Short mmCIF file of C-alpha atoms and ligand atoms in Angstrom, two decimals:
data_model
loop_
_atom_site.label_atom_id
_atom_site.label_comp_id
_atom_site.label_asym_id
_atom_site.label_seq_id
_atom_site.Cartn_x
_atom_site.Cartn_y
_atom_site.Cartn_z
CA MET A 1 -3.68 9.01 43.33
CA LYS A 2 -5.67 7.93 40.59
CA ILE A 3 -3.92 7.58 37.15
CA ILE A 4 -4.27 6.00 33.78
CA LEU A 5 -0.92 5.20 32.32
CA LEU A 6 -1.05 5.22 28.62
CA GLY A 7 1.55 4.39 26.26
CA PRO A 8 2.73 1.47 23.90
CA PRO A 9 3.77 -1.80 25.00
CA GLY A 10 7.37 -1.42 26.07
CA ALA A 11 7.06 1.98 27.16
CA GLY A 12 7.77 1.42 30.81
CA LYS A 13 4.23 1.64 32.21
CA GLY A 14 5.07 -1.02 34.48
CA THR A 15 8.23 0.37 36.04
CA ILE A 16 7.13 3.91 36.44
CA ALA A 17 3.88 2.43 38.15
CA LYS A 18 6.10 0.77 40.74
CA VAL A 19 7.90 4.16 41.58
CA LEU A 20 4.72 5.70 41.86
CA THR A 21 2.89 3.14 44.22
CA GLN A 22 5.86 3.42 46.31
CA PHE A 23 5.09 7.44 46.93
CA ASP A 24 1.50 7.10 48.20
CA GLY A 25 0.33 3.41 48.78
CA SER A 26 -1.78 3.40 45.45
CA VAL A 27 -2.08 0.03 43.95
CA GLN A 28 -0.81 -0.89 40.47
CA ILE A 29 -3.60 -2.48 38.22
CA SER A 30 -2.34 -4.39 35.50
CA THR A 31 -5.03 -5.98 33.17
CA GLY A 32 -2.26 -7.84 31.47
CA ASP A 33 -0.89 -9.44 34.74
CA ILE A 34 -4.43 -10.29 35.72
CA LEU A 35 -5.17 -12.03 32.51
CA ARG A 36 -1.46 -13.84 32.34
CA THR A 37 -2.48 -15.12 36.11
CA ALA A 38 -5.65 -16.41 34.97
CA VAL A 39 -4.14 -17.86 32.00
CA ALA A 40 -1.50 -19.62 33.95
CA ALA A 41 -4.35 -20.72 36.19
CA GLY A 42 -6.28 -22.37 33.60
CA THR A 43 -9.32 -20.53 34.77
CA GLU A 44 -12.60 -19.88 32.72
CA LEU A 45 -11.29 -16.49 32.08
CA GLY A 46 -7.68 -17.48 31.04
CA LYS A 47 -9.35 -20.08 28.65
CA GLN A 48 -11.22 -17.20 27.13
CA ALA A 49 -8.19 -14.93 27.00
CA GLU A 50 -5.48 -17.09 25.95
CA ALA A 51 -5.42 -17.39 22.02
CA THR A 52 -6.31 -13.49 21.67
CA MET A 53 -3.27 -12.55 23.91
CA LYS A 54 -0.90 -14.84 22.34
CA ALA A 55 -1.63 -13.24 19.01
CA GLY A 56 -1.20 -9.71 20.40
CA ASP A 57 -4.87 -8.89 20.14
CA LEU A 58 -7.24 -7.33 22.27
CA VAL A 59 -9.72 -9.23 24.33
CA THR A 60 -13.24 -8.18 24.23
CA ASP A 61 -14.29 -4.95 25.99
CA ASP A 62 -17.07 -6.72 27.91
CA LEU A 63 -14.40 -9.37 29.48
CA ILE A 64 -12.26 -6.58 30.65
CA MET A 65 -14.94 -4.19 32.06
CA GLY A 66 -16.16 -7.46 34.21
CA ILE A 67 -12.79 -7.71 35.55
CA MET A 68 -12.18 -3.87 36.17
CA GLU A 69 -15.63 -3.37 37.74
CA GLU A 70 -14.91 -6.10 40.31
CA ARG A 71 -11.23 -5.06 40.78
CA LEU A 72 -12.13 -1.27 41.39
CA LYS A 73 -14.47 -1.97 44.24
CA GLN A 74 -11.84 -3.85 46.19
CA ASP A 75 -10.78 -2.25 49.30
CA ASP A 76 -6.88 -1.60 48.43
CA CYS A 77 -8.42 0.77 45.80
CA LYS A 78 -9.17 3.25 48.38
CA ALA A 79 -5.60 4.72 48.72
CA GLY A 80 -5.79 5.43 44.94
CA TYR A 81 -4.67 3.12 41.83
CA LEU A 82 -2.45 3.35 38.66
CA LEU A 83 -4.07 1.76 35.82
CA ASP A 84 -1.54 -0.08 33.81
CA GLY A 85 -2.73 -1.35 30.34
CA PHE A 86 -6.56 -0.39 30.84
CA PRO A 87 -8.42 1.41 29.27
CA ARG A 88 -7.36 0.30 25.91
CA THR A 89 -10.30 1.20 23.53
CA ILE A 90 -12.49 4.45 23.41
CA SER A 91 -15.26 2.16 24.37
CA GLN A 92 -13.39 1.01 27.64
CA ALA A 93 -12.56 4.59 28.37
CA GLN A 94 -16.12 5.62 27.95
CA SER A 95 -17.30 2.83 30.25
CA LEU A 96 -14.65 3.56 33.00
CA LYS A 97 -15.84 7.08 33.03
CA LEU A 98 -19.39 5.75 33.75
CA LEU A 99 -18.34 3.36 36.24
CA LEU A 100 -16.41 5.83 38.11
CA GLU A 101 -19.27 8.42 38.08
CA LYS A 102 -21.65 5.55 39.56
CA MET A 103 -18.72 5.09 42.15
CA GLY A 104 -18.26 8.72 42.86
CA GLU A 105 -14.60 8.76 42.06
CA LYS A 106 -12.65 10.95 40.01
CA LEU A 107 -9.39 10.40 37.89
CA ASP A 108 -6.36 12.91 38.55
CA CYS A 109 -4.61 12.27 35.37
CA ALA A 110 -4.03 10.30 32.32
CA LEU A 111 -0.17 10.14 31.95
CA GLU A 112 0.98 9.25 28.51
CA LEU A 113 4.39 7.90 28.03
CA ASP A 114 5.59 8.80 24.71
CA ILE A 115 8.43 6.97 23.19
CA ALA A 116 10.13 6.28 19.97
CA ARG A 117 9.30 3.02 18.10
CA GLU A 118 12.67 1.96 17.60
CA ILE A 119 13.29 2.07 21.37
CA ILE A 120 10.18 0.16 21.89
CA ILE A 121 11.12 -2.74 19.48
CA ASP A 122 14.26 -3.39 21.03
CA ARG A 123 13.22 -3.30 24.57
CA LEU A 124 10.46 -5.82 23.84
CA THR A 125 12.60 -8.42 22.18
CA THR A 126 15.18 -8.37 24.86
CA ARG A 127 12.40 -8.32 27.64
CA ARG A 128 11.92 -11.09 29.92
CA THR A 129 9.18 -11.46 32.54
CA CYS A 130 9.05 -13.78 35.73
CA SER A 131 6.15 -16.08 35.11
CA GLN A 132 5.53 -16.28 38.82
CA CYS A 133 5.52 -12.72 40.16
CA GLY A 134 5.46 -10.45 37.02
CA GLU A 135 9.11 -9.01 37.48
CA ILE A 136 10.57 -7.47 34.50
CA TYR A 137 14.16 -8.32 33.21
CA ASN A 138 16.05 -7.42 30.14
CA VAL A 139 18.87 -9.67 28.72
CA LYS A 140 21.06 -6.51 27.94
CA PHE A 141 20.43 -4.14 30.91
CA LYS A 142 19.16 -5.99 33.68
CA PRO A 143 19.39 -9.82 33.47
CA PRO A 144 18.63 -11.76 36.43
CA LYS A 145 21.36 -12.55 38.88
CA VAL A 146 20.93 -16.22 37.92
CA GLU A 147 20.24 -16.97 34.28
CA GLY A 148 16.32 -17.76 34.00
CA ILE A 149 15.64 -17.51 37.70
CA CYS A 150 13.67 -14.50 39.17
CA ASP A 151 15.70 -12.65 41.80
CA VAL A 152 12.47 -11.63 43.68
CA CYS A 153 10.66 -14.80 43.87
CA GLY A 154 12.77 -17.50 42.36
CA GLY A 155 10.15 -18.31 39.62
CA ASN A 156 11.18 -18.96 35.81
CA VAL A 157 12.27 -15.94 33.85
CA VAL A 158 10.82 -16.22 30.40
CA GLN A 159 9.99 -14.53 27.16
CA ARG A 160 6.30 -13.86 27.09
CA ASP A 161 4.35 -15.70 24.29
CA ASP A 162 3.56 -12.42 22.75
CA GLU A 163 7.02 -11.15 22.55
CA THR A 164 7.74 -12.85 19.26
CA ALA A 165 8.80 -10.54 16.41
CA GLU A 166 5.11 -11.07 15.00
CA ALA A 167 3.06 -10.62 18.09
CA ILE A 168 5.04 -7.46 18.81
CA SER A 169 4.61 -5.90 15.38
CA ASN A 170 0.72 -6.57 15.90
CA ARG A 171 0.59 -5.10 19.24
CA LEU A 172 2.27 -1.92 18.11
CA GLN A 173 -0.16 -1.85 15.36
CA VAL A 174 -3.20 -2.62 17.63
CA TYR A 175 -1.80 0.11 20.06
CA SER A 176 -1.70 2.68 17.19
CA ASP A 177 -5.37 1.90 15.88
CA GLN A 178 -7.05 1.45 18.97
CA THR A 179 -5.54 2.59 21.95
CA ALA A 180 -3.69 5.86 20.71
CA PRO A 181 -6.94 7.63 20.11
CA LEU A 182 -7.49 7.66 23.93
CA VAL A 183 -4.47 10.40 23.97
CA ASP A 184 -6.92 12.93 22.33
CA PHE A 185 -10.07 11.51 24.56
CA TYR A 186 -8.28 12.30 27.87
CA ARG A 187 -6.69 15.62 26.39
CA ASP A 188 -10.42 16.72 25.76
CA GLU A 189 -11.37 15.55 29.39
CA GLY A 190 -8.61 17.96 30.71
CA LEU A 191 -6.62 15.04 32.14
CA LEU A 192 -3.71 14.50 30.07
CA LEU A 193 -0.01 14.74 30.96
CA SER A 194 2.32 13.87 28.19
CA VAL A 195 5.99 13.02 28.95
CA GLN A 196 8.87 11.85 26.90
CA ASN A 197 11.87 9.70 28.03
CA SER A 198 11.36 10.82 31.69
CA ASP A 199 12.34 8.36 34.49
CA GLY A 200 9.93 7.49 37.53
CA GLU A 201 11.25 10.26 39.80
CA GLU A 202 10.95 12.95 37.31
CA ILE A 203 7.36 11.89 36.55
CA LEU A 204 6.74 11.77 40.31
CA GLY A 205 8.04 15.38 40.66
CA LEU A 206 5.59 16.56 37.73
CA LEU A 207 2.73 14.75 39.26
CA LYS A 208 3.37 16.33 42.33
CA SER A 209 3.26 19.59 41.03
CA LYS A 210 0.43 19.24 38.61
CA LEU A 211 -1.77 17.42 41.15
CA ALA A 212 -0.60 19.73 44.02
CA ILE A 213 0.18 16.92 46.54
CA GLY A 214 3.47 16.61 48.49
P1 ADP B 1 1.81 -4.57 26.99
O1 ADP B 1 2.99 -5.22 27.35
O2 ADP B 1 1.69 -4.98 25.54
O3 ADP B 1 1.34 -3.18 27.37
P2 ADP B 1 -0.20 -5.82 28.48
O4 ADP B 1 0.70 -6.77 29.51
O5 ADP B 1 -0.85 -4.82 29.07
O6 ADP B 1 0.73 -5.81 27.40
O7 ADP B 1 -1.19 -6.91 28.08
C1 ADP B 1 -1.16 -7.94 27.42
C2 ADP B 1 -2.24 -8.46 26.65
O8 ADP B 1 -3.54 -8.48 27.42
C3 ADP B 1 -2.63 -7.50 25.67
O9 ADP B 1 -1.88 -7.79 24.19
C4 ADP B 1 -4.39 -8.06 25.11
O10 ADP B 1 -4.45 -9.21 24.71
C5 ADP B 1 -4.47 -8.44 26.76
N1 ADP B 1 -5.18 -6.87 27.34
C6 ADP B 1 -4.66 -6.37 28.60
N2 ADP B 1 -5.36 -5.37 28.73
C7 ADP B 1 -6.29 -5.25 27.94
C8 ADP B 1 -7.37 -4.59 27.91
N3 ADP B 1 -7.65 -3.25 28.54
N4 ADP B 1 -8.03 -4.54 26.94
C9 ADP B 1 -7.99 -5.55 25.88
N5 ADP B 1 -7.09 -6.55 26.23
C10 ADP B 1 -5.97 -6.27 27.09
ZN1 ZN B 2 9.36 -13.67 40.38
#
Protein backbone atom coordinates (compact mmCIF):
# COMPACT_ATOMS: atom_id res chain seq x y z
CA MET A 1 0.00 0.00 0.00
CA LYS A 2 0.99 3.62 -0.50
CA ILE A 3 -0.04 5.59 2.53
CA ILE A 4 0.63 8.92 4.20
CA LEU A 5 0.56 8.93 7.99
CA LEU A 6 -0.73 12.21 9.36
CA GLY A 7 -0.82 13.17 12.99
CA PRO A 8 0.95 15.26 15.62
CA PRO A 9 4.29 14.27 17.13
CA GLY A 10 3.66 11.40 19.54
CA ALA A 11 0.46 10.21 17.81
CA GLY A 12 2.04 6.82 17.19
CA LYS A 13 2.82 7.11 13.48
CA GLY A 14 5.97 5.01 13.79
CA THR A 15 4.24 2.27 15.79
CA ILE A 16 1.35 2.01 13.35
CA ALA A 17 3.78 2.02 10.43
CA LYS A 18 5.54 -1.05 11.84
CA VAL A 19 2.30 -3.05 11.99
CA LEU A 20 1.39 -2.06 8.45
CA THR A 21 4.80 -2.86 6.97
CA GLN A 22 4.57 -6.35 8.44
CA PHE A 23 1.32 -6.89 6.59
CA ASP A 24 2.43 -6.37 3.01
CA GLY A 25 6.13 -5.59 2.93
CA SER A 26 5.64 -1.86 2.36
CA VAL A 27 8.59 0.18 3.60
CA GLN A 28 8.32 2.81 6.32
CA ILE A 29 9.95 6.04 5.26
CA SER A 30 10.46 8.45 8.13
CA THR A 31 11.93 11.80 7.16
CA GLY A 32 12.71 12.41 10.85
CA ASP A 33 14.79 9.20 10.98
CA ILE A 34 16.57 10.05 7.73
CA LEU A 35 17.46 13.48 9.10
CA ARG A 36 18.54 12.17 12.53
CA THR A 37 20.81 9.63 10.83
CA ALA A 38 22.34 12.42 8.76
CA VAL A 39 22.88 14.56 11.86
CA ALA A 40 24.51 11.66 13.73
CA ALA A 41 26.78 10.94 10.76
CA GLY A 42 27.69 14.62 10.44
CA THR A 43 26.95 14.74 6.70
CA GLU A 44 26.35 17.98 4.79
CA LEU A 45 22.59 17.35 5.01
CA GLY A 46 22.89 16.74 8.74
CA LYS A 47 24.76 20.00 9.26
CA GLN A 48 22.06 21.89 7.41
CA ALA A 49 19.25 20.34 9.45
CA GLU A 50 20.69 20.09 12.95
CA ALA A 51 19.85 23.45 14.55
CA THR A 52 16.40 23.61 12.99
CA MET A 53 15.52 20.15 14.27
CA LYS A 54 16.78 20.85 17.74
CA ALA A 55 14.42 23.82 18.01
CA GLY A 56 11.52 21.71 16.75
CA ASP A 57 11.09 23.79 13.59
CA LEU A 58 10.69 22.40 10.08
CA VAL A 59 13.61 22.11 7.71
CA THR A 60 13.04 23.67 4.29
CA ASP A 61 10.65 22.16 1.77
CA ASP A 62 13.45 22.05 -0.83
CA LEU A 63 15.70 20.00 1.40
CA ILE A 64 12.91 17.53 2.17
CA MET A 65 11.76 17.23 -1.44
CA GLY A 66 15.33 16.49 -2.49
CA ILE A 67 15.50 13.65 0.04
CA MET A 68 12.10 12.24 -0.87
CA GLU A 69 12.55 12.39 -4.61
CA GLU A 70 15.61 10.23 -4.30
CA ARG A 71 14.08 7.91 -1.70
CA LEU A 72 10.84 7.17 -3.58
CA LYS A 73 12.80 6.06 -6.65
CA GLN A 74 14.55 3.26 -4.78
CA ASP A 75 13.60 -0.32 -5.58
CA ASP A 76 12.19 -1.23 -2.18
CA CYS A 77 9.38 1.28 -2.73
CA LYS A 78 7.83 -0.92 -5.39
CA ALA A 79 6.12 -3.01 -2.69
CA GLY A 80 4.51 0.17 -1.33
CA TYR A 81 5.42 2.71 1.34
CA LEU A 82 4.21 4.40 4.48
CA LEU A 83 5.27 8.00 4.64
CA ASP A 84 5.88 8.89 8.28
CA GLY A 85 6.44 12.60 8.91
CA PHE A 86 6.09 13.66 5.29
CA PRO A 87 4.48 15.72 3.84
CA ARG A 88 4.45 18.31 6.62
CA THR A 89 3.32 21.42 4.72
CA ILE A 90 0.81 22.14 1.97
CA SER A 91 3.70 22.96 -0.32
CA GLN A 92 5.28 19.53 0.31
CA ALA A 93 1.91 17.86 -0.35
CA GLN A 94 1.58 19.69 -3.66
CA SER A 95 5.13 18.79 -4.67
CA LEU A 96 4.52 15.17 -3.71
CA LYS A 97 1.40 15.10 -5.85
CA LEU A 98 3.37 16.31 -8.88
CA LEU A 99 6.22 13.92 -8.17
CA LEU A 100 3.88 10.92 -7.98
CA GLU A 101 2.11 11.97 -11.18
CA LYS A 102 5.49 12.13 -12.89
CA MET A 103 6.32 8.65 -11.56
CA GLY A 104 2.92 7.27 -12.59
CA GLU A 105 1.98 6.38 -9.01
CA LYS A 106 -1.08 6.94 -6.85
CA LEU A 107 -1.55 7.16 -3.10
CA ASP A 108 -4.07 4.79 -1.55
CA CYS A 109 -4.87 6.80 1.53
CA ALA A 110 -3.90 9.54 3.97
CA LEU A 111 -4.39 8.12 7.43
CA GLU A 112 -4.94 10.71 10.15
CA LEU A 113 -4.20 9.67 13.73
CA ASP A 114 -6.33 11.99 15.80
CA ILE A 115 -5.28 12.18 19.43
CA ALA A 116 -5.80 14.44 22.46
CA ARG A 117 -3.11 16.98 23.30
CA GLU A 118 -2.72 15.85 26.95
CA ILE A 119 -1.95 12.31 25.86
CA ILE A 120 0.64 13.55 23.42
CA ILE A 121 2.53 15.72 25.88
CA ASP A 122 2.65 12.90 28.40
CA ARG A 123 3.92 10.48 25.76
CA LEU A 124 6.57 12.77 24.35
CA THR A 125 8.09 13.69 27.68
CA THR A 126 8.37 10.01 28.66
CA ARG A 127 9.53 8.80 25.25
CA ARG A 128 13.08 7.55 24.72
CA THR A 129 14.66 6.59 21.41
CA CYS A 130 17.54 4.32 20.43
CA SER A 131 20.20 6.59 18.96
CA GLN A 132 21.37 3.76 16.72
CA CYS A 133 18.29 1.99 15.26
CA GLY A 134 15.45 4.37 16.16
CA GLU A 135 13.51 1.87 18.30
CA ILE A 136 11.04 3.72 20.54
CA TYR A 137 10.75 3.16 24.30
CA ASN A 138 8.79 4.79 27.09
CA VAL A 139 10.07 5.18 30.64
CA LYS A 140 6.63 4.35 32.08
CA PHE A 141 5.13 1.80 29.73
CA LYS A 142 7.94 0.22 27.78
CA PRO A 143 11.38 0.71 29.28
CA PRO A 144 14.32 -1.16 27.74
CA LYS A 145 15.23 -4.37 29.64
CA VAL A 146 18.55 -2.82 30.67
CA GLU A 147 18.27 0.88 31.44
CA GLY A 148 19.67 3.02 28.65
CA ILE A 149 20.46 0.09 26.34
CA CYS A 150 18.40 -0.86 23.28
CA ASP A 151 16.84 -4.37 23.41
CA VAL A 152 17.07 -4.64 19.64
CA CYS A 153 20.58 -3.47 18.78
CA GLY A 154 22.42 -2.66 22.01
CA GLY A 155 22.67 1.05 21.10
CA ASN A 156 22.20 3.88 23.60
CA VAL A 157 18.59 4.75 24.45
CA VAL A 158 18.32 8.50 24.94
CA GLN A 159 15.89 11.38 25.14
CA ARG A 160 15.83 13.17 21.81
CA ASP A 161 17.28 16.69 21.67
CA ASP A 162 13.91 18.00 20.53
CA GLU A 163 12.04 16.32 23.40
CA THR A 164 12.56 19.04 25.95
CA ALA A 165 9.36 20.73 27.19
CA GLU A 166 10.14 23.83 25.14
CA ALA A 167 10.86 22.06 21.87
CA ILE A 168 7.80 19.81 22.32
CA SER A 169 5.47 22.74 22.72
CA ASN A 170 7.02 24.34 19.64
CA ARG A 171 6.62 21.12 17.62
CA LEU A 172 2.94 20.94 18.54
CA GLN A 173 2.46 24.56 17.51
CA VAL A 174 4.27 23.94 14.22
CA TYR A 175 2.03 20.93 13.68
CA SER A 176 -1.20 22.85 14.14
CA ASP A 177 -0.01 25.81 12.04
CA GLN A 178 1.66 24.02 9.16
CA THR A 179 0.71 20.35 9.07
CA ALA A 180 -2.87 20.14 10.34
CA PRO A 181 -4.12 21.91 7.14
CA LEU A 182 -3.13 18.74 5.27
CA VAL A 183 -6.17 17.01 6.76
CA ASP A 184 -8.42 19.24 4.63
CA PHE A 185 -6.11 18.93 1.67
CA TYR A 186 -6.39 15.13 1.65
CA ARG A 187 -10.10 15.20 2.44
CA ASP A 188 -10.54 17.26 -0.74
CA GLU A 189 -8.43 14.71 -2.62
CA GLY A 190 -10.82 11.99 -1.41
CA LEU A 191 -7.98 10.18 0.36
CA LEU A 192 -8.59 10.90 4.04
CA LEU A 193 -9.20 8.20 6.63
CA SER A 194 -9.36 9.50 10.21
CA VAL A 195 -9.03 7.28 13.26
CA GLN A 196 -9.14 8.05 16.98
CA ASN A 197 -7.22 6.02 19.54
CA SER A 198 -7.06 2.90 17.39
CA ASP A 199 -4.21 0.43 17.60
CA GLY A 200 -2.29 -1.00 14.66
CA GLU A 201 -4.42 -4.13 14.24
CA GLU A 202 -7.68 -2.16 14.21
CA ILE A 203 -6.28 0.27 11.68
CA LEU A 204 -5.04 -2.55 9.49
CA GLY A 205 -8.59 -3.97 9.51
CA LEU A 206 -10.06 -0.61 8.49
CA LEU A 207 -7.52 -0.18 5.71
CA LYS A 208 -8.14 -3.66 4.38
CA SER A 209 -11.84 -3.00 3.97
CA LYS A 210 -11.36 0.55 2.67
CA LEU A 211 -8.76 -0.46 0.10
CA ALA A 212 -10.39 -3.84 -0.57
CA ILE A 213 -7.19 -5.78 0.03
CA GLY A 214 -6.90 -9.05 1.87
P1 LIG B 1 7.88 13.92 15.26
O1 LIG B 1 8.20 12.89 16.29
O2 LIG B 1 7.77 15.31 15.79
O3 LIG B 1 6.77 13.52 14.34
P2 LIG B 1 9.93 13.54 13.25
O4 LIG B 1 10.81 12.47 13.77
O5 LIG B 1 8.98 13.20 12.16
O6 LIG B 1 9.19 14.18 14.48
O7 LIG B 1 10.81 14.78 12.78
C1 LIG B 1 11.77 15.38 13.60
C2 LIG B 1 12.19 16.72 13.01
O8 LIG B 1 12.73 16.52 11.69
C3 LIG B 1 11.07 17.72 12.81
O9 LIG B 1 10.81 18.45 14.01
C4 LIG B 1 11.65 18.60 11.72
O10 LIG B 1 12.63 19.47 12.22
C5 LIG B 1 12.34 17.60 10.84
N1 LIG B 1 11.45 17.06 9.78
C6 LIG B 1 11.05 15.76 9.64
N2 LIG B 1 10.25 15.61 8.57
C7 LIG B 1 10.11 16.84 8.03
C8 LIG B 1 9.40 17.36 6.90
N3 LIG B 1 8.63 16.56 6.13
N4 LIG B 1 9.50 18.69 6.64
C9 LIG B 1 10.25 19.49 7.41
N5 LIG B 1 10.94 19.09 8.48
C10 LIG B 1 10.89 17.77 8.80
ZN1 LIG C 1 18.53 0.09 18.80
